[in-house]
């Protein structure tokens, strides 16, 4: 009896560190997003206090101070999670397979292999999110401690410009999550995506 390749193929399995990293990211990002919307409601980025307000069902914290407490607590979880995972992939040398290299750009120009193209795009997107996350953290620190870090505010011109840049990082992170998930599904199907969590 000949087995079907799909029956003999070993299901993908990720290291426990990768699973913890993804869970911490999802939870902390969700808390930061909903609490950030609560903070936004106190003084909308566009239109001042008369600007667009987010319905309470999409916010966390109940009021400005509550939103700030949740937001910065999640920010610490998110930041430390990124730090330890960065150390982990550095020690295990997994960075060689995670981030973009010259071969990926060559593949986009010459390769006809759809799988190779997916991996190339995945590494490009994975690498591109790093400066976006750093920008979000950098601007967030400037908003959190403007008295201690006035040079961050000055770097962006003024407080409102700093808020706009921080606010703009949110849809970019959401877009990354969507693209990252879709590329993962194309590369290894639903099994690969689920293996990042279970």
Backbone as a printed PyTorch tensor [residue, N CA C, xyz], in Angstrom:
tensor([[[  0.8540,  -1.2030,   0.0000],
         [  0.0000,   0.0000,   0.0000],
         [  0.8870,   1.2490,   0.0000]],

        [[  0.6270,   2.1520,  -0.9350],
         [  1.4020,   3.3890,  -1.0430],
         [  0.6760,   4.5120,  -0.3050]],

        [[  1.3870,   5.1460,   0.5870],
         [  0.7890,   6.2450,   1.3460],
         [  0.8300,   7.5300,   0.5530]],

        [[ -0.2210,   8.2930,   0.7080],
         [ -0.2950,   9.6270,   0.1070],
         [  0.7440,  10.5180,   0.7810]],

        [[  1.4580,  11.3920,   0.0390],
         [  2.4280,  12.3010,   0.6580],
         [  1.8410,  13.1340,   1.7900]],

        [[  0.5560,  13.5050,   1.6390],
         [ -0.0870,  14.3230,   2.6660],
         [ -0.2820,  13.5470,   3.9610]],

        [[ -0.3240,  12.1490,   3.8220],
         [ -0.5040,  11.3370,   5.0020],
         [  0.8140,  11.1250,   5.7510]],

        [[  1.9150,  11.1490,   5.0220],
         [  3.2190,  10.8920,   5.6290],
         [  3.9250,  12.1710,   6.0590]],

        [[  3.4760,  13.3150,   5.5610],
         [  4.1350,  14.5720,   5.8960],
         [  3.9630,  14.8910,   7.3740]],

        [[  5.0690,  15.1960,   8.0230],
         [  5.0460,  15.5160,   9.4440],
         [  4.4590,  16.9030,   9.6550]],

        [[  3.4840,  17.0400,  10.5590],
         [  2.8970,  18.3750,  10.7820],
         [  3.9250,  19.3310,  11.3690]],

        [[  3.8340,  20.6200,  11.0210],
         [  4.8150,  21.5950,  11.5260],
         [  4.7230,  21.7400,  13.0410]],

        [[  5.8600,  21.9390,  13.6570],
         [  5.9050,  22.1360,  15.1040],
         [  6.9250,  23.2280,  15.4230]],

        [[  6.5180,  24.1840,  16.2310],
         [  7.3900,  25.3180,  16.5450],
         [  7.9650,  25.1680,  17.9490]],

        [[  9.0920,  25.8100,  18.1700],
         [  9.7010,  25.8180,  19.5010],
         [  8.7770,  26.5230,  20.4850]],

        [[  8.8100,  26.0870,  21.7380],
         [  7.9480,  26.6900,  22.7560],
         [  8.2020,  28.1850,  22.8880]],

        [[  9.4460,  28.6180,  22.6540],
         [  9.7820,  30.0450,  22.7270],
         [  8.9990,  30.8390,  21.6890]],

        [[  8.8490,  30.2750,  20.4810],
         [  8.0950,  30.9540,  19.4180],
         [  6.6170,  31.0570,  19.7810]],

        [[  6.0870,  30.0130,  20.4190],
         [  4.6750,  30.0260,  20.8060],
         [  4.4200,  31.0580,  21.8980]],

        [[  5.3030,  31.1080,  22.8920],
         [  5.1660,  32.1020,  23.9640],
         [  5.2550,  33.5080,  23.3840]],

        [[  6.2140,  33.7040,  22.4730],
         [  6.4030,  35.0040,  21.8340],
         [  5.1310,  35.4550,  21.1140]],

        [[  4.5400,  34.5700,  20.3360],
         [  3.3430,  34.9390,  19.5740],
         [  2.1500,  35.2180,  20.4970]],

        [[  1.9740,  34.4010,  21.5330],
         [  0.8690,  34.6390,  22.4580],
         [  1.0350,  35.9660,  23.1890]],

        [[  2.2440,  36.2370,  23.6710],
         [  2.4940,  37.5110,  24.3700],
         [  2.2570,  38.6980,  23.4440]],

        [[  2.6570,  38.5590,  22.1890],
         [  2.4460,  39.6290,  21.2190],
         [  0.9680,  39.8910,  20.9790]],

        [[  0.2130,  38.8310,  20.7310],
         [ -1.2190,  38.9790,  20.4420],
         [ -1.9460,  39.6280,  21.6170]],

        [[ -1.6790,  39.1340,  22.8290],
         [ -2.3680,  39.6510,  24.0170],
         [ -1.9710,  41.1020,  24.2890]],

        [[ -0.6600,  41.3830,  24.2660],
         [ -0.2120,  42.7480,  24.5680],
         [ -0.6510,  43.7400,  23.4920]],

        [[ -0.6250,  43.3220,  22.2210],
         [ -1.0830,  44.2060,  21.1480],
         [ -2.5680,  44.5150,  21.2690]],

        [[ -3.3530,  43.5110,  21.6400],
         [ -4.7960,  43.7240,  21.8110],
         [ -5.0540,  44.7150,  22.9410]],

        [[ -4.3380,  44.5490,  24.0620],
         [ -4.5060,  45.4650,  25.1980],
         [ -4.0510,  46.8700,  24.8290]],

        [[ -2.9170,  46.9730,  24.1350],
         [ -2.4250,  48.2940,  23.7410],
         [ -3.3780,  48.9750,  22.7610]],

        [[ -3.9560,  48.2070,  21.8440],
         [ -4.8770,  48.7830,  20.8630],
         [ -6.1340,  49.3190,  21.5360]],

        [[ -6.7710,  48.4960,  22.3700],
         [ -8.0350,  48.9070,  22.9960],
         [ -7.8230,  50.0040,  24.0480]],

        [[ -6.7470,  49.9020,  24.8200],
         [ -6.4710,  50.9590,  25.8020],
         [ -6.0150,  52.2360,  25.0960]],

        [[ -5.3130,  52.0850,  23.9630],
         [ -4.9010,  53.2470,  23.1760],
         [ -6.1010,  54.0050,  22.6340]],

        [[ -7.1370,  53.2680,  22.2630],
         [ -8.3620,  53.9190,  21.7940],
         [ -9.0580,  54.6630,  22.9310]],

        [[ -8.9290,  54.1360,  24.1520],
         [ -9.4730,  54.8330,  25.3210],
         [ -8.7320,  56.1530,  25.5500]],

        [[ -7.4110,  56.1100,  25.4180],
         [ -6.5960,  57.3210,  25.5460],
         [ -6.9410,  58.3030,  24.4260]],

        [[ -7.1180,  57.7660,  23.2230],
         [ -7.4680,  58.5960,  22.0630],
         [ -8.7670,  59.3680,  22.3100]],

        [[ -9.7420,  58.6930,  22.9170],
         [-11.0440,  59.3340,  23.1530],
         [-10.9350,  60.5690,  24.0470]],

        [[ -9.9220,  60.6000,  24.9290],
         [ -9.7650,  61.7510,  25.8280],
         [ -9.4030,  63.0110,  25.0450]],

        [[ -8.6900,  62.8230,  23.9470],
         [ -8.3150,  63.9560,  23.0920],
         [ -7.9610,  63.4080,  21.7140]],

        [[ -8.9610,  63.2370,  20.8410],
         [ -8.7080,  62.6430,  19.5260],
         [ -7.5550,  63.3040,  18.7820]],

        [[ -6.7940,  62.4910,  18.0910],
         [ -5.6350,  62.9900,  17.3510],
         [ -6.0660,  63.9950,  16.2900]],

        [[ -7.1760,  63.7100,  15.6300],
         [ -7.6640,  64.5970,  14.5710],
         [ -8.9900,  65.2280,  15.0040]],

        [[ -9.0340,  66.5480,  15.0100],
         [-10.2800,  67.2400,  15.3250],
         [-10.4250,  67.6640,  16.7710]],

        [[ -9.3970,  67.4240,  17.5900],
         [ -9.4810,  67.8340,  18.9920],
         [-10.5910,  67.1100,  19.7320]],

        [[-11.0930,  67.7220,  20.7860],
         [-12.1160,  67.0600,  21.6190],
         [-13.4340,  66.8500,  20.8770]],

        [[-13.6240,  67.5730,  19.7920],
         [-14.8520,  67.4160,  19.0040],
         [-14.6780,  66.3790,  17.8920]],

        [[-13.4940,  65.7640,  17.8190],
         [-13.2170,  64.8050,  16.7520],
         [-13.9450,  63.4820,  16.9400]],

        [[-13.6470,  62.5630,  16.0360],
         [-14.2830,  61.2430,  16.0600],
         [-13.9780,  60.5080,  17.3510]],

        [[-15.0140,  59.9800,  18.0190],
         [-14.8470,  59.2100,  19.2390],
         [-15.1370,  57.7260,  18.9650]],

        [[-14.3750,  56.8800,  19.6140],
         [-14.5180,  55.4360,  19.4530],
         [-15.5570,  54.9280,  20.4400]],

        [[-16.5080,  54.0780,  20.0130],
         [-17.5110,  53.5210,  20.9410],
         [-16.8420,  52.7690,  22.0980]],

        [[-17.3750,  52.8920,  23.3050],
         [-16.7700,  52.2660,  24.4930],
         [-16.5300,  50.7630,  24.3740]],

        [[-17.3330,  50.0780,  23.5690],
         [-17.1820,  48.6330,  23.4280],
         [-15.8100,  48.2520,  22.8560]],

        [[-15.1670,  49.1920,  22.1490],
         [-13.8590,  48.9180,  21.5400],
         [-12.6860,  49.4580,  22.3760]],

        [[-12.9900,  49.9740,  23.5640],
         [-11.9390,  50.5810,  24.3860],
         [-11.7430,  49.8020,  25.6790]],

        [[-10.6050,  50.0440,  26.3260],
         [-10.2810,  49.3780,  27.5900],
         [ -9.7530,  50.4080,  28.5780]],

        [[-10.2440,  50.3580,  29.7880],
         [ -9.7430,  51.2470,  30.8340],
         [-10.8230,  52.0830,  31.4950]],

        [[-11.9170,  52.3620,  30.7610],
         [-13.0440,  53.0850,  31.3430],
         [-12.8950,  54.5940,  31.3890]],

        [[-11.6630,  55.0830,  31.5030],
         [-11.3910,  56.5230,  31.5460],
         [ -9.9360,  56.7220,  31.1650]],

        [[ -9.4970,  57.9840,  31.0820],
         [ -8.1480,  58.2690,  30.5910],
         [ -7.0620,  57.5790,  31.4260]],

        [[ -7.1210,  57.7580,  32.7510],
         [ -6.0870,  57.1720,  33.6130],
         [ -6.0840,  55.6460,  33.5160]],

        [[ -7.2750,  55.0590,  33.4760],
         [ -7.3750,  53.6040,  33.3500],
         [ -6.7870,  53.1100,  32.0400]],

        [[ -7.0700,  53.8390,  30.9600],
         [ -6.5170,  53.4840,  29.6550],
         [ -5.0010,  53.5660,  29.6540]],

        [[ -4.4630,  54.6090,  30.3030],
         [ -3.0100,  54.7760,  30.3670],
         [ -2.3550,  53.6390,  31.1580]],

        [[ -2.9760,  53.2670,  32.2830],
         [ -2.4190,  52.1800,  33.0950],
         [ -2.3310,  50.8810,  32.2900]],

        [[ -3.4200,  50.5300,  31.6170],
         [ -3.4420,  49.3200,  30.7960],
         [ -2.4370,  49.4150,  29.6570]],

        [[ -2.3970,  50.5830,  29.0240],
         [ -1.5600,  50.7740,  27.8430],
         [ -0.0790,  50.5900,  28.1760]],

        [[  0.3670,  51.2170,  29.2360],
         [  1.7910,  51.1540,  29.5640],
         [  2.1850,  49.8320,  30.2070]],

        [[  1.2470,  49.1940,  30.8920],
         [  1.5270,  47.8530,  31.4150],
         [  1.7530,  46.8850,  30.2530]],

        [[  0.8740,  46.9590,  29.2430],
         [  1.0120,  46.0940,  28.0640],
         [  2.2560,  46.4510,  27.2620]],

        [[  2.6110,  47.7480,  27.2590],
         [  3.8080,  48.1770,  26.5330],
         [  5.0570,  47.5200,  27.1030]],

        [[  5.1170,  47.3930,  28.4340],
         [  6.2740,  46.7380,  29.0590],
         [  6.3250,  45.2640,  28.6920]],

        [[  5.1760,  44.6060,  28.7000],
         [  5.1260,  43.1840,  28.3130],
         [  5.5830,  43.0270,  26.8750]],

        [[  5.0690,  43.8880,  26.0050],
         [  5.3920,  43.8260,  24.5820],
         [  6.8850,  44.0830,  24.3520]],

        [[  7.4250,  45.1070,  25.0150],
         [  8.8310,  45.4720,  24.8310],
         [  9.7680,  44.3840,  25.3350]],

        [[  9.5080,  43.8670,  26.5280],
         [ 10.3560,  42.8150,  27.0930],
         [ 10.2490,  41.5300,  26.2790]],

        [[  9.0450,  41.2770,  25.7470],
         [  8.8540,  40.0990,  24.8990],
         [  9.7050,  40.2000,  23.6300]],

        [[  9.7190,  41.3810,  23.0150],
         [ 10.5510,  41.5980,  21.8300],
         [ 12.0320,  41.4600,  22.1630]],

        [[ 12.4180,  41.9760,  23.3240],
         [ 13.8270,  41.9310,  23.7300],
         [ 14.3020,  40.4950,  23.9240]],

        [[ 13.5320,  39.7150,  24.7050],
         [ 14.0010,  38.3470,  24.9810],
         [ 13.9530,  37.4860,  23.7240]],

        [[ 12.9630,  37.7420,  22.8350],
         [ 12.9030,  36.9500,  21.5990],
         [ 14.0590,  37.3260,  20.6740]],

        [[ 14.4230,  38.6070,  20.6660],
         [ 15.5790,  39.0330,  19.8840],
         [ 16.8470,  38.3500,  20.3580]],

        [[ 17.0070,  38.2520,  21.6890],
         [ 18.1720,  37.5570,  22.2560],
         [ 18.1250,  36.0720,  21.8920]],

        [[ 16.9130,  35.5030,  21.9480],
         [ 16.7310,  34.0750,  21.6360],
         [ 17.1340,  33.7490,  20.2000]],

        [[ 16.6360,  34.5350,  19.2280],
         [ 16.9700,  34.2290,  17.8290],
         [ 18.4280,  34.5540,  17.5100]],

        [[ 19.0240,  35.4490,  18.3090],
         [ 20.4520,  35.7470,  18.1380],
         [ 21.2970,  34.5650,  18.6220]],

        [[ 20.9590,  34.0520,  19.8040],
         [ 21.7130,  32.9310,  20.3760],
         [ 21.5420,  31.6630,  19.5450]],

        [[ 20.3060,  31.4010,  19.1060],
         [ 20.0310,  30.1760,  18.3380],
         [ 20.3530,  30.3420,  16.8520]],

        [[ 20.7530,  31.5480,  16.4500],
         [ 21.0950,  31.8850,  15.0610],
         [ 19.9040,  31.7320,  14.1040]],

        [[ 18.7090,  31.8130,  14.6510],
         [ 17.5070,  31.7400,  13.8070],
         [ 17.3380,  32.9900,  12.9540]],

        [[ 18.0420,  34.0820,  13.3240],
         [ 17.9400,  35.3250,  12.5610],
         [ 18.3270,  35.1170,  11.1020]],

        [[ 19.1700,  34.1100,  10.8250],
         [ 19.6010,  33.8650,   9.4440],
         [ 18.4300,  33.4650,   8.5480]],

        [[ 17.3840,  32.8770,   9.1580],
         [ 16.2270,  32.4320,   8.3870],
         [ 15.0300,  33.3600,   8.5170]],

        [[ 15.1250,  34.3490,   9.4170],
         [ 13.9850,  35.2220,   9.6930],
         [ 14.0240,  36.5400,   8.9260]],

        [[ 15.2280,  37.0590,   8.6970],
         [ 15.3320,  38.4030,   8.1420],
         [ 15.8210,  38.4010,   6.6980]],

        [[ 15.5110,  39.4750,   6.0030],
         [ 15.7680,  39.5750,   4.5690],
         [ 17.2660,  39.5850,   4.2640]],

        [[ 17.6070,  38.9820,   3.1380],
         [ 18.9860,  38.9780,   2.6500],
         [ 19.0100,  39.2950,   1.1650]],

        [[ 20.1930,  39.4320,   0.6150],
         [ 20.3390,  39.7730,  -0.8090],
         [ 19.6700,  38.7330,  -1.7050]],

        [[ 19.7110,  37.4630,  -1.2990],
         [ 19.1110,  36.4030,  -2.1040],
         [ 17.6010,  36.5580,  -2.2470]],

        [[ 16.9670,  37.1620,  -1.2480],
         [ 15.5180,  37.3670,  -1.3170],
         [ 15.1510,  38.3710,  -2.4070]],

        [[ 15.9340,  39.4360,  -2.5380],
         [ 15.6730,  40.4230,  -3.5860],
         [ 15.9660,  39.8360,  -4.9670]],

        [[ 16.9800,  38.9710,  -5.0420],
         [ 17.2790,  38.2920,  -6.3070],
         [ 16.1400,  37.3670,  -6.6960]],

        [[ 15.5710,  36.7050,  -5.6880],
         [ 14.4580,  35.7850,  -5.9450],
         [ 13.2530,  36.5230,  -6.5150]],

        [[ 12.9910,  37.7260,  -6.0060],
         [ 11.8600,  38.5100,  -6.5060],
         [ 12.0410,  38.8860,  -7.9710]],

        [[ 13.2900,  39.0140,  -8.3970],
         [ 13.5780,  39.4070,  -9.7760],
         [ 13.6260,  38.2190, -10.7320]],

        [[ 14.1240,  37.0690, -10.2420],
         [ 14.4100,  35.9680, -11.1580],
         [ 13.6380,  34.6780, -10.9090]],

        [[ 13.2680,  34.4200,  -9.6600],
         [ 12.6820,  33.1190,  -9.3330],
         [ 11.2600,  32.9720,  -9.8700]],

        [[ 10.9730,  31.7540, -10.3660],
         [  9.6210,  31.4150, -10.8090],
         [  8.9580,  30.4780,  -9.8020]],

        [[  9.7050,  30.1360,  -8.7630],
         [  9.2100,  29.2260,  -7.7320],
         [  8.3180,  29.9980,  -6.7670]],

        [[  7.0270,  29.6530,  -6.7420],
         [  6.0660,  30.4040,  -5.9350],
         [  6.3890,  30.3200,  -4.4450]],

        [[  6.8520,  29.1460,  -3.9870],
         [  7.2100,  28.9890,  -2.5740],
         [  8.3870,  29.8870,  -2.2150]],

        [[  9.3820,  29.9300,  -3.0970],
         [ 10.5660,  30.7630,  -2.8620],
         [ 10.1800,  32.2380,  -2.7920]],

        [[  9.2520,  32.6530,  -3.6380],
         [  8.7900,  34.0390,  -3.6420],
         [  8.0430,  34.3750,  -2.3550]],

        [[  7.2390,  33.4250,  -1.8730],
         [  6.5040,  33.6400,  -0.6200],
         [  7.4700,  33.8220,   0.5380]],

        [[  8.5040,  32.9570,   0.6020],
         [  9.5010,  33.0660,   1.6710],
         [ 10.2550,  34.3920,   1.5930]],

        [[ 10.5520,  34.8290,   0.3640],
         [ 11.2640,  36.1030,   0.1880],
         [ 10.4110,  37.2630,   0.7070]],

        [[  9.1420,  37.2870,   0.3020],
         [  8.2490,  38.3480,   0.7620],
         [  8.0600,  38.2960,   2.2730]],

        [[  7.9890,  37.0800,   2.8130],
         [  7.7910,  36.9160,   4.2540],
         [  8.9560,  37.5260,   5.0300]],

        [[ 10.1760,  37.2700,   4.5670],
         [ 11.3420,  37.8170,   5.2530],
         [ 11.4270,  39.3410,   5.0960]],

        [[ 11.0040,  39.8420,   3.9420],
         [ 10.9990,  41.2950,   3.7320],
         [ 10.0160,  41.9600,   4.6910]],

        [[  8.8210,  41.4140,   4.7870],
         [  7.8000,  41.9700,   5.6850],
         [  8.2440,  41.8440,   7.1370]],

        [[  8.8250,  40.6880,   7.4900],
         [  9.2950,  40.4300,   8.8540],
         [ 10.3730,  41.4350,   9.2570]],

        [[ 11.2270,  41.7870,   8.3050],
         [ 12.2940,  42.7490,   8.5760],
         [ 11.7540,  44.1750,   8.6360]],

        [[ 10.7940,  44.4910,   7.7570],
         [ 10.2510,  45.8490,   7.6800],
         [  9.5040,  46.2590,   8.9400]],

        [[  8.9670,  45.2700,   9.6890],
         [  8.1950,  45.6310,  10.8830],
         [  9.0940,  46.1240,  12.0100]],

        [[ 10.3760,  45.7820,  11.9870],
         [ 11.2820,  46.1630,  13.0820],
         [ 11.3590,  47.6800,  13.2630]],

        [[ 11.6660,  48.4680,  12.2050],
         [ 11.7010,  49.9300,  12.4110],
         [ 10.3410,  50.5070,  12.7860]],

        [[  9.2510,  49.8860,  12.3340],
         [  7.9160,  50.3730,  12.6820],
         [  7.6510,  50.1820,  14.1710]],

        [[  8.0190,  49.0080,  14.6970],
         [  7.8330,  48.7420,  16.1240],
         [  8.7150,  49.6540,  16.9720]],

        [[  9.9410,  49.8590,  16.5220],
         [ 10.8470,  50.7540,  17.2420],
         [ 10.3100,  52.1890,  17.2460]],

        [[  9.7220,  52.6000,  16.1150],
         [  9.1280,  53.9330,  16.0210],
         [  7.9510,  54.0670,  16.9830]],

        [[  7.1110,  53.0190,  17.0480],
         [  5.9570,  53.0320,  17.9500],
         [  6.4120,  53.1420,  19.4070]],

        [[  7.4450,  52.3780,  19.7700],
         [  7.9620,  52.4140,  21.1390],
         [  8.6300,  53.7560,  21.4440]],

        [[  9.3900,  54.2470,  20.4800],
         [ 10.1130,  55.5070,  20.6350],
         [  9.1430,  56.6680,  20.8480]],

        [[  8.1230,  56.7620,  19.9960],
         [  7.1390,  57.8420,  20.1270],
         [  6.2910,  57.6550,  21.3770]],

        [[  6.0130,  56.3910,  21.7380],
         [  5.2440,  56.1150,  22.9490],
         [  5.9740,  56.5820,  24.1960]],

        [[  7.2780,  56.3530,  24.2500],
         [  8.0830,  56.8120,  25.3900],
         [  8.0720,  58.3360,  25.4660]],

        [[  8.1490,  58.9850,  24.2960],
         [  8.1170,  60.4430,  24.2560],
         [  6.8090,  61.0120,  24.7730]],

        [[  5.7030,  60.3120,  24.5080],
         [  4.4010,  60.7580,  24.9830],
         [  4.2140,  60.4400,  26.4670]],

        [[  4.7990,  59.3340,  26.9020],
         [  4.6550,  58.8800,  28.2900],
         [  5.4700,  59.7450,  29.2500]],

        [[  6.7020,  60.0820,  28.8450],
         [  7.6020,  60.8490,  29.6990],
         [  8.1740,  62.0660,  28.9560]],

        [[  7.3280,  63.0220,  28.5730],
         [  7.8270,  64.1780,  27.8120],
         [  8.7730,  65.0620,  28.6170]],

        [[  8.5950,  65.1090,  29.9490],
         [  9.4850,  65.9340,  30.7700],
         [ 10.8850,  65.3350,  30.8400]],

        [[ 10.9410,  63.9870,  30.8760],
         [ 12.2370,  63.3020,  30.9400],
         [ 12.9070,  63.2030,  29.5760]],

        [[ 12.0840,  63.1490,  28.5130],
         [ 12.6240,  62.9950,  27.1590],
         [ 12.0780,  64.0780,  26.2210]],

        [[ 12.3240,  65.3620,  26.5340],
         [ 11.8010,  66.4330,  25.6760],
         [ 12.4060,  66.4070,  24.2780]],

        [[ 13.5960,  65.8240,  24.1500],
         [ 14.2600,  65.7820,  22.8430],
         [ 13.5130,  64.8760,  21.8700]],

        [[ 12.7500,  63.9170,  22.4080],
         [ 11.9410,  63.0720,  21.5160],
         [ 10.8290,  63.9110,  20.9000]],

        [[ 10.1750,  64.7170,  21.7350],
         [  9.1200,  65.6080,  21.2290],
         [  9.7110,  66.5850,  20.2200]],

        [[ 10.8530,  67.1550,  20.5500],
         [ 11.5100,  68.1130,  19.6560],
         [ 11.9000,  67.4650,  18.3360]],

        [[ 12.2760,  66.1990,  18.3840],
         [ 12.6950,  65.4860,  17.1810],
         [ 11.5700,  65.4510,  16.1460]],

        [[ 10.3300,  65.3490,  16.6250],
         [  9.1820,  65.2860,  15.7140],
         [  8.5410,  66.6510,  15.4950]],

        [[  9.0720,  67.6690,  16.1070],
         [  8.5790,  69.0250,  15.8870],
         [  7.7520,  69.5510,  17.0320]],

        [[  6.6950,  68.8420,  17.3790],
         [  5.8540,  69.2360,  18.5130],
         [  5.0550,  68.0240,  18.9920]],

        [[  4.2660,  68.2530,  20.0330],
         [  3.5010,  67.1700,  20.6690],
         [  2.4790,  66.5610,  19.7000]],

        [[  1.7850,  67.3980,  18.9360],
         [  0.7660,  66.8960,  18.0260],
         [  1.3760,  66.0270,  16.9330]],

        [[  2.5260,  66.4290,  16.4020],
         [  3.1950,  65.6240,  15.3730],
         [  3.6210,  64.2820,  15.9390]],

        [[  4.0800,  64.2930,  17.1890],
         [  4.4660,  63.0450,  17.8620],
         [  3.2660,  62.1070,  17.9890]],

        [[  2.1220,  62.6630,  18.3590],
         [  0.8980,  61.8550,  18.4980],
         [  0.4700,  61.2720,  17.1600]],

        [[  0.5720,  62.0660,  16.0920],
         [  0.1650,  61.5990,  14.7630],
         [  1.0430,  60.4320,  14.3160]],

        [[  2.3610,  60.5600,  14.5290],
         [  3.2820,  59.4850,  14.1360],
         [  2.9890,  58.2200,  14.9370]],

        [[  2.7680,  58.3710,  16.2460],
         [  2.4660,  57.2110,  17.0880],
         [  1.1540,  56.5690,  16.6400]],

        [[  0.1630,  57.4070,  16.3740],
         [ -1.1380,  56.9070,  15.9240],
         [ -1.0110,  56.1840,  14.5850]],

        [[ -0.1720,  56.7070,  13.6830],
         [  0.0070,  56.1130,  12.3510],
         [  0.6880,  54.7440,  12.4170]],

        [[  1.4500,  54.4950,  13.4900],
         [  2.1210,  53.1950,  13.6000],
         [  1.1260,  52.0680,  13.8420]],

        [[ -0.0510,  52.3910,  14.3790],
         [ -1.0450,  51.3670,  14.7040],
         [ -1.5590,  50.6450,  13.4550]],

        [[ -2.0890,  51.3660,  12.4370],
         [ -2.5430,  50.6390,  11.2450],
         [ -1.4190,  49.8930,  10.5400]],

        [[ -0.1750,  50.3810,  10.6450],
         [  0.9450,  49.6790,  10.0110],
         [  1.2030,  48.3400,  10.7000]],

        [[  1.0830,  48.3150,  12.0310],
         [  1.2670,  47.0620,  12.7680],
         [  0.1270,  46.0930,  12.4490]],

        [[ -1.1020,  46.6060,  12.3900],
         [ -2.2560,  45.7600,  12.0530],
         [ -2.0910,  45.1810,  10.6530]],

        [[ -1.6390,  46.0180,   9.7050],
         [ -1.4080,  45.5550,   8.3410],
         [ -0.3350,  44.4660,   8.3180]],

        [[  0.7170,  44.6430,   9.1210],
         [  1.7620,  43.6200,   9.2010],
         [  1.1860,  42.2950,   9.6900]],

        [[  0.3620,  42.3400,  10.7300],
         [ -0.2230,  41.1070,  11.2850],
         [ -1.0270,  40.3780,  10.2160]],

        [[ -1.8100,  41.1240,   9.4440],
         [ -2.6330,  40.5210,   8.3900],
         [ -1.7550,  39.8890,   7.3040]],

        [[ -0.7620,  40.6520,   6.8170],
         [  0.1190,  40.1480,   5.7500],
         [  0.9580,  38.9740,   6.2500]],

        [[  1.4960,  39.0960,   7.4560],
         [  2.3050,  38.0400,   8.0630],
         [  1.5030,  36.7420,   8.1650]],

        [[  0.2570,  36.8650,   8.5880],
         [ -0.6190,  35.7010,   8.7210],
         [ -0.9270,  35.0760,   7.3680]],

        [[ -1.2340,  35.9190,   6.3650],
         [ -1.5720,  35.4150,   5.0310],
         [ -0.3800,  34.7300,   4.3680]],

        [[  0.8040,  35.3250,   4.4980],
         [  2.0020,  34.7170,   3.9180],
         [  2.3240,  33.3880,   4.6050]],

        [[  2.0980,  33.3360,   5.9220],
         [  2.3020,  32.0910,   6.6550],
         [  1.3750,  30.9970,   6.1650]],

        [[  0.1350,  31.3520,   5.8890],
         [ -0.8360,  30.3750,   5.3790],
         [ -0.4480,  29.8880,   3.9850]],

        [[  0.0400,  30.8080,   3.1580],
         [  0.4520,  30.4170,   1.8150],
         [  1.6870,  29.5270,   1.8460]],

        [[  2.5700,  29.7920,   2.8140],
         [  3.8140,  29.0210,   2.9080],
         [  3.5810,  27.6230,   3.4590]],

        [[  2.7080,  27.5040,   4.4630],
         [  2.5400,  26.1920,   5.0980],
         [  1.1240,  25.8320,   5.4570]],

        [[  0.1640,  26.5970,   4.9680],
         [ -1.2310,  26.2840,   5.2420],
         [ -1.6460,  26.6450,   6.6610]],

        [[ -2.8720,  26.2640,   6.9980],
         [ -3.4190,  26.5620,   8.3170],
         [ -2.6130,  25.8900,   9.4220]],

        [[ -2.0790,  24.6960,   9.1080],
         [ -1.3040,  23.9560,  10.1060],
         [ -0.1050,  24.7600,  10.5940]],

        [[  0.5820,  25.4290,   9.6760],
         [  1.7540,  26.2260,  10.0430],
         [  1.3600,  27.3880,  10.9440]],

        [[  0.2720,  28.0720,  10.5770],
         [ -0.1920,  29.2080,  11.3700],
         [ -0.5920,  28.7680,  12.7680]],

        [[ -1.3290,  27.6500,  12.8480],
         [ -1.7690,  27.1590,  14.1530],
         [ -0.6200,  26.6670,  15.0050]],

        [[  0.4450,  26.1650,  14.3530],
         [  1.5940,  25.6550,  15.1020],
         [  2.3450,  26.7710,  15.8370]],

        [[  2.0980,  28.0280,  15.4580],
         [  2.7270,  29.1480,  16.1380],
         [  2.0940,  29.4070,  17.4980]],

        [[  0.9340,  28.8060,  17.7420],
         [  0.2160,  29.0570,  18.9930],
         [ -0.0480,  27.8000,  19.8130]],

        [[ -0.2350,  26.6510,  19.1160],
         [ -0.6470,  25.4350,  19.8350],
         [  0.3970,  24.3340,  19.7180]]])
